[in-house]
Coordinates of C-alpha atoms in Angstrom, one line a residue:
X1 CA -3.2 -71.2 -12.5
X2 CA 0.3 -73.0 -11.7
X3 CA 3.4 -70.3 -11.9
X4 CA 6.1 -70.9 -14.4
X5 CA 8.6 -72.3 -12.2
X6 CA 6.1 -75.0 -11.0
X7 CA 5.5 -76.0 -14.9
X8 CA 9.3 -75.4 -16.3
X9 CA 11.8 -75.1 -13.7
X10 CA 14.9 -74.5 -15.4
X11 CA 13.9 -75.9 -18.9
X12 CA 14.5 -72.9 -20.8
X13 CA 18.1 -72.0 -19.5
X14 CA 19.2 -71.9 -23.8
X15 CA 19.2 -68.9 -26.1
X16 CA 16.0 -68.9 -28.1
X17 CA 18.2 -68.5 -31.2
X18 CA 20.0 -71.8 -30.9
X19 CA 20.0 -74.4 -33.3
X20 CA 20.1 -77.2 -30.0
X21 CA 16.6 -78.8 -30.7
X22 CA 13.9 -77.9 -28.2
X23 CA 10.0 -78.5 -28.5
X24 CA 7.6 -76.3 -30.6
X25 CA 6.5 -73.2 -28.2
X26 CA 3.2 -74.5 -30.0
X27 CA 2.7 -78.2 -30.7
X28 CA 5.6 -79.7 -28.6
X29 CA 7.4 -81.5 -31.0
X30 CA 11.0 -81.8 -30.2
X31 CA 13.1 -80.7 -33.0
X32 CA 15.9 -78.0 -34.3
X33 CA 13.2 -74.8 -34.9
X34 CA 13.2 -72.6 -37.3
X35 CA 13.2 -69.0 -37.5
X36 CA 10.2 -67.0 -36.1
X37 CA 9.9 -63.5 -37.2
X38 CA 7.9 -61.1 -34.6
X39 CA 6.3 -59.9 -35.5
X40 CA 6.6 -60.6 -39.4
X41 CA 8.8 -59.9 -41.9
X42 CA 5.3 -58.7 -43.9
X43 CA 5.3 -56.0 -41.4
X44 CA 8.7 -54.7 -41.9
X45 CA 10.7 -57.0 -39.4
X46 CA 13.6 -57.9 -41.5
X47 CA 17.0 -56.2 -43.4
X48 CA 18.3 -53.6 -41.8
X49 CA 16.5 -53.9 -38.5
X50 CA 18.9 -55.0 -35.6
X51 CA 18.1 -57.1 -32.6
X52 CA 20.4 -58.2 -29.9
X53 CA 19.5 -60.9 -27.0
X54 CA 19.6 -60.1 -23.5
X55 CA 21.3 -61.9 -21.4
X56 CA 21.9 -62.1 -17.5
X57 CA 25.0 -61.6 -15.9
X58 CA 25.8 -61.5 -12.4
X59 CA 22.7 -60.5 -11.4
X60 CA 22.2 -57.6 -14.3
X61 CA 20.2 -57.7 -17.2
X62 CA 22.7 -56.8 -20.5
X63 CA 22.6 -56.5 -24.0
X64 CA 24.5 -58.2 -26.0
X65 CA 26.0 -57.4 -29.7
X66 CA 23.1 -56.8 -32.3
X67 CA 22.6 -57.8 -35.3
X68 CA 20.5 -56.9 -38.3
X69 CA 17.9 -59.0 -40.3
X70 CA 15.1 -58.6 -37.4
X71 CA 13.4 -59.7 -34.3
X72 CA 13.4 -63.1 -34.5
X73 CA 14.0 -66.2 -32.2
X74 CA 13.5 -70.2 -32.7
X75 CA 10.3 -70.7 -30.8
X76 CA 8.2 -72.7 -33.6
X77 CA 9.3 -75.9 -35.7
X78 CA 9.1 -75.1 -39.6
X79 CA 5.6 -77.0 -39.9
X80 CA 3.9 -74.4 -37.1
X81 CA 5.8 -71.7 -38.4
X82 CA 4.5 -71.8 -42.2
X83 CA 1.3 -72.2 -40.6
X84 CA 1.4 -69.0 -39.7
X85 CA 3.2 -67.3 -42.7
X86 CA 0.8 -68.8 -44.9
X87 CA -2.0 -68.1 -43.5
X88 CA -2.1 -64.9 -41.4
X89 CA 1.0 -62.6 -41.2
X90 CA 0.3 -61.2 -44.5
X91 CA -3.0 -59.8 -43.1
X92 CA -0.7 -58.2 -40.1
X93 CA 1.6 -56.4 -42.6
X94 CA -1.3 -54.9 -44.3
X95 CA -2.6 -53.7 -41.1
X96 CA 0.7 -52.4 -40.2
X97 CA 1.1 -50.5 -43.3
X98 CA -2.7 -49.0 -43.0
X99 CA -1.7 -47.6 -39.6
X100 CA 1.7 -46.0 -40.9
X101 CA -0.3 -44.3 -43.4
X102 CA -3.1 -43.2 -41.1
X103 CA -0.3 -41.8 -39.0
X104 CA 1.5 -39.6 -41.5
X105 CA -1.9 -38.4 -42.9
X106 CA -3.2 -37.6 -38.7
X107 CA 0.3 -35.7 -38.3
X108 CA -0.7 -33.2 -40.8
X109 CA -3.9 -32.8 -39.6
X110 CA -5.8 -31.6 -36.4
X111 CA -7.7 -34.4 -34.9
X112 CA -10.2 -33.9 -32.0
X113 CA -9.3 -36.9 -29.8
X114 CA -5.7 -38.3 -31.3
X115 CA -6.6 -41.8 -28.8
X116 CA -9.5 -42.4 -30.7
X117 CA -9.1 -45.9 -32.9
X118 CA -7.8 -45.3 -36.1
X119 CA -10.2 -45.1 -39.5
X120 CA -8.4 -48.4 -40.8
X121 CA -9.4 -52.0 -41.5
X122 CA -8.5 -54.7 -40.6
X123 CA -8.7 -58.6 -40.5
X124 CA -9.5 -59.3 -37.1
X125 CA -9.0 -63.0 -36.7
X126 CA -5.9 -63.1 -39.6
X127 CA -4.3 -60.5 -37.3
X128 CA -5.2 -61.9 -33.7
X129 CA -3.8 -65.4 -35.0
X130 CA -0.8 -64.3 -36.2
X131 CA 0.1 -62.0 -33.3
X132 CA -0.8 -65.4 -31.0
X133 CA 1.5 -67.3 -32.4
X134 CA 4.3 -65.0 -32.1
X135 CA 3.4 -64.9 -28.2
X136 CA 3.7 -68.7 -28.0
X137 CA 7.4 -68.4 -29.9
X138 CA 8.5 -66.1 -27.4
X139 CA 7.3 -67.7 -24.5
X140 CA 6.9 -72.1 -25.2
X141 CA 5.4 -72.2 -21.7
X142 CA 2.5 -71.1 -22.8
X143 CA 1.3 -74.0 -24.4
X144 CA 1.3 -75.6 -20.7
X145 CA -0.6 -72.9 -19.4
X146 CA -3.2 -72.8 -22.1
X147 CA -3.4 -76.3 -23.7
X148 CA -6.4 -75.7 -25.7
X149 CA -5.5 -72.2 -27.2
X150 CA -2.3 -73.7 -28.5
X151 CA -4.3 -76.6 -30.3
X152 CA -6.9 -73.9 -31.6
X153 CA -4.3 -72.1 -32.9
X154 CA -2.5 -75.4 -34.4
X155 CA -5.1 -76.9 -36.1
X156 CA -7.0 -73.9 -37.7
X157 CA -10.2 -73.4 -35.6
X158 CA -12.4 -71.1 -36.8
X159 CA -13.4 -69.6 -33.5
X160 CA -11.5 -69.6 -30.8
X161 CA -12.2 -68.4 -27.1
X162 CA -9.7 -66.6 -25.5
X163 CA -8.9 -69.0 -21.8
X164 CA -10.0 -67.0 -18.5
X165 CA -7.2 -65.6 -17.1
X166 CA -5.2 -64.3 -20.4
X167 CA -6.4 -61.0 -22.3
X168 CA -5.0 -59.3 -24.9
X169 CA -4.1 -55.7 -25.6
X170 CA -2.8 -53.4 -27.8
X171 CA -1.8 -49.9 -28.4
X172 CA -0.3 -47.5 -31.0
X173 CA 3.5 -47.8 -30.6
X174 CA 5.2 -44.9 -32.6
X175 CA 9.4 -45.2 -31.2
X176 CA 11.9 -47.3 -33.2
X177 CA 13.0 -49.5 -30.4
X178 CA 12.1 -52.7 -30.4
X179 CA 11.5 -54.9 -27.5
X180 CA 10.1 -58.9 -27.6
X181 CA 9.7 -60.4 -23.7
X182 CA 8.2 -63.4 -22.1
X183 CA 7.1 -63.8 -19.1
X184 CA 7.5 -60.5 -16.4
X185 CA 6.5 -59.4 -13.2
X186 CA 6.5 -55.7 -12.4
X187 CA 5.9 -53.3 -9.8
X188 CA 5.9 -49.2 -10.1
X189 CA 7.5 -48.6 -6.7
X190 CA 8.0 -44.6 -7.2
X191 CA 5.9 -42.1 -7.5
X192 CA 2.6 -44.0 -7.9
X193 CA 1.6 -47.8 -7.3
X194 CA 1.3 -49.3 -10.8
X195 CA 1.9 -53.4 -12.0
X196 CA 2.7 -54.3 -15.2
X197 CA 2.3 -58.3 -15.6
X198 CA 2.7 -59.5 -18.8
X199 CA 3.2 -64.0 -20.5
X200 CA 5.1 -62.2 -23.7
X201 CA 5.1 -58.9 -25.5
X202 CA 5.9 -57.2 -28.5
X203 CA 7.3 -53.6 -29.3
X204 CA 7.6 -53.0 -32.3
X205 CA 6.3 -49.8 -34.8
X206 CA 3.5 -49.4 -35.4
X207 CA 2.0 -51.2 -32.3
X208 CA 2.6 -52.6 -28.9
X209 CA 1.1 -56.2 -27.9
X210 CA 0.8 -57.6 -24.9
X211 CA -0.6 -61.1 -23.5
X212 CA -1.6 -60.5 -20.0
X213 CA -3.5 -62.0 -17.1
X214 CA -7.1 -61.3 -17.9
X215 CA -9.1 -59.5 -14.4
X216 CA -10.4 -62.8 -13.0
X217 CA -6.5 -63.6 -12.5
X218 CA -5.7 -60.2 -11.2
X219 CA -8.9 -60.0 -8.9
X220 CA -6.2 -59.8 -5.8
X221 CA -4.0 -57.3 -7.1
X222 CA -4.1 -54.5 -5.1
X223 CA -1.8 -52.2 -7.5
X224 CA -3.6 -50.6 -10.8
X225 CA -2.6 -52.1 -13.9
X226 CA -0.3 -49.8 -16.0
X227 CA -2.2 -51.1 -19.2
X228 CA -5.6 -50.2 -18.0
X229 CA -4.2 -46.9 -16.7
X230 CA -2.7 -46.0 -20.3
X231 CA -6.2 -47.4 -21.6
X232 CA -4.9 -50.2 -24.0
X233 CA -7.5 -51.3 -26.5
X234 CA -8.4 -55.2 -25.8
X235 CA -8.5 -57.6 -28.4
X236 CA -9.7 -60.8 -26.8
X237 CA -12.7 -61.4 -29.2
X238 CA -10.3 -61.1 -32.1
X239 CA -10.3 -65.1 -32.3
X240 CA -14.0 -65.1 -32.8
X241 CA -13.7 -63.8 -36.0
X242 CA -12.8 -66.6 -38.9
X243 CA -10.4 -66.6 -41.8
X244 CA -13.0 -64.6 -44.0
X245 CA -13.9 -61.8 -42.3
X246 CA -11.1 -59.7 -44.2
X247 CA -12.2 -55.8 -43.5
X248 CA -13.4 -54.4 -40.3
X249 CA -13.2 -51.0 -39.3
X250 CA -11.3 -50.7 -36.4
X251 CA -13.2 -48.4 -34.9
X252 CA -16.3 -50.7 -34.9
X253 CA -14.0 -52.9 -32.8
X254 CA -12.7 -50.6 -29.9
X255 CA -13.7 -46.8 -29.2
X256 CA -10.1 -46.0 -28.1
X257 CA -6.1 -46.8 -29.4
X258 CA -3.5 -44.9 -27.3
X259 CA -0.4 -43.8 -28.5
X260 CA 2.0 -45.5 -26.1
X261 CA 6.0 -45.7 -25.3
X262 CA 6.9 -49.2 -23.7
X263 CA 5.0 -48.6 -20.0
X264 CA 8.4 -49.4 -17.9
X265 CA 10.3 -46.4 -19.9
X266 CA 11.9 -45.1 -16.4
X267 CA 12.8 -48.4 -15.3
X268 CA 14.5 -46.2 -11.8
X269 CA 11.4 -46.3 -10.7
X270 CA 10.6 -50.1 -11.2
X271 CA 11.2 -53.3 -10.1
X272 CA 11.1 -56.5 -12.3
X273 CA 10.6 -60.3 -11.1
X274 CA 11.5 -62.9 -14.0
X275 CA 12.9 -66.1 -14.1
X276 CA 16.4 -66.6 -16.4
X277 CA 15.3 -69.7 -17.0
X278 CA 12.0 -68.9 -18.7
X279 CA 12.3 -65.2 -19.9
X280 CA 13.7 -64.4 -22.9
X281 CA 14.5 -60.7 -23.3
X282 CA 14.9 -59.7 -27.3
X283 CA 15.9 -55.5 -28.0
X284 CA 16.2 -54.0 -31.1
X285 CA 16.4 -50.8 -33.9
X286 CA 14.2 -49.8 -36.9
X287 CA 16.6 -47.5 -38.6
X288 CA 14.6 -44.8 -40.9
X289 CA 13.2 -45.6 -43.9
X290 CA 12.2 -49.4 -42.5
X291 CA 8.4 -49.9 -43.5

């Protein structure tokens, strides 16, 4: 698979929230894009939830002055976007509000194995879909790397394989920081030997996402994956599942969910590799009371 600085060297260099047109993270038109919510505003992104874009600056990684209304960047034109809020995020609020309540109800309660997957449905395929095309707002150079998932995505396939080389995961994610990345490299350098590779990610309560080199891309890697250390559930066959499948019990669908902060939370004892050109970096706050 080609890097990102063979396929985009220094295409990216503009904030993700500017108006300056730029092609579609997911069916290349050029155009001024619209706003992308991720992950949805049906899931709580929006109002009084603040977001500020990181920027670098002599070297160093900053953020810069937040402001509320969400996580959001312009990474899909208004045709791709509606796609996506027409058709899918609803069923990712709804399974975002099922695992809120699971949570309050398992805090009162004694539960035998609290990383065992929550007794909640959920739309598969709605959900996988519309977590997919948040990934390909954050990070447009994904639909070089993966042609075909972008056009499955696009034109409404029913079932769609994930490409070798690209899984994704998911945990519980209980902290109200918020965190949206593209593309980074990272090595645990203290204390044990740990990577943490990731195309784009998203932080945000309930639950952590993360688009990652599948193992036939990380057959070399000599470092364990922090992911598969934490055991992050896998969602790859999501896709497989079409628009009607509407309630599956998670637990049919993995054995295990942990409850996870974001895996680089002491970054002293990390190192990151990311391009400026490529990576956007999007931090934020869920005040109390956001659901």
């Amino acid at each position: 698979m080609p890097s990102v600085a063979q396929i985009l060297p220094g295409s990216l260099g503009l904030d993700l929230r500017s108006k300056t047109p730029r092609a579609c993270g997911l069916c290349g038109d050029v155009r001024q894009l619209s706003k992308a919510h991720v992950p949805p505003q049906a899931a709580g992104n929006r109002g009084r939830v603040t977001s500020a874009v990181s920027r670098i600056v002599e070297g160093h990684r900053t953020s810069g002055r937040p402001y509320t209304g969400g996580m959001w960047l312009r990474g899909l034109c208004g045709e791709c976007n509606s796609l996506a809020g027409g058709r899918y995020d609803a069923a990712y609020g709804d399974f975002a509000r099922r695992l809120r309540t699971y949570a309050q109800v398992a805090s009162r309660t004694s539960l035998p194995d609290p990383f065992s997957a929550p007794a909640v449905s959920v739309a598969p395929g709605l959900v996988a879909r519309s977590v997919m095309f948040g990934m390909f707002a954050i990070s447009p150079h994904l639909r070089v790397l993966a042609p075909e998932l972008a056009e499955d995505l696009r034109s409404g396939r029913t079932h769609i394989p994930m490409p070798d080389g690209f899984s994704l995961r998911f945990a519980l994610y209980p902290l109200r920081t918020a965190r949206l990345t593209g593309p980074v490299y990272s090595q645990r350098i203290l204390k044990q030997r740990q990577h943490y590779n990731t195309f784009a990610e998203v932080f945000f309560a309930p639950l952590a996402w993360v688009l990652t080199p599948g193992k036939r891309s990380t057959a070399l890697e000599t470092t364990e994956s922090v992911l598969d250390a934490q055991g992050w559930a896998c969602a790859d066959e999501w896709l497989h599942y079409g628009d009607d499948v509407t309630s599956v019990d998670l637990r049919n669908l993995c054995r295990k969910v942990p409850i996870v902060g974001h895996p680089m939370g002491r970054r002293d004892e990390w190192f990151e590799m990311f391009s400026d050109d490529v990576t956007p970096f999007l931090e934020g706050y869920i005040p109390s009371g956001v659901e």
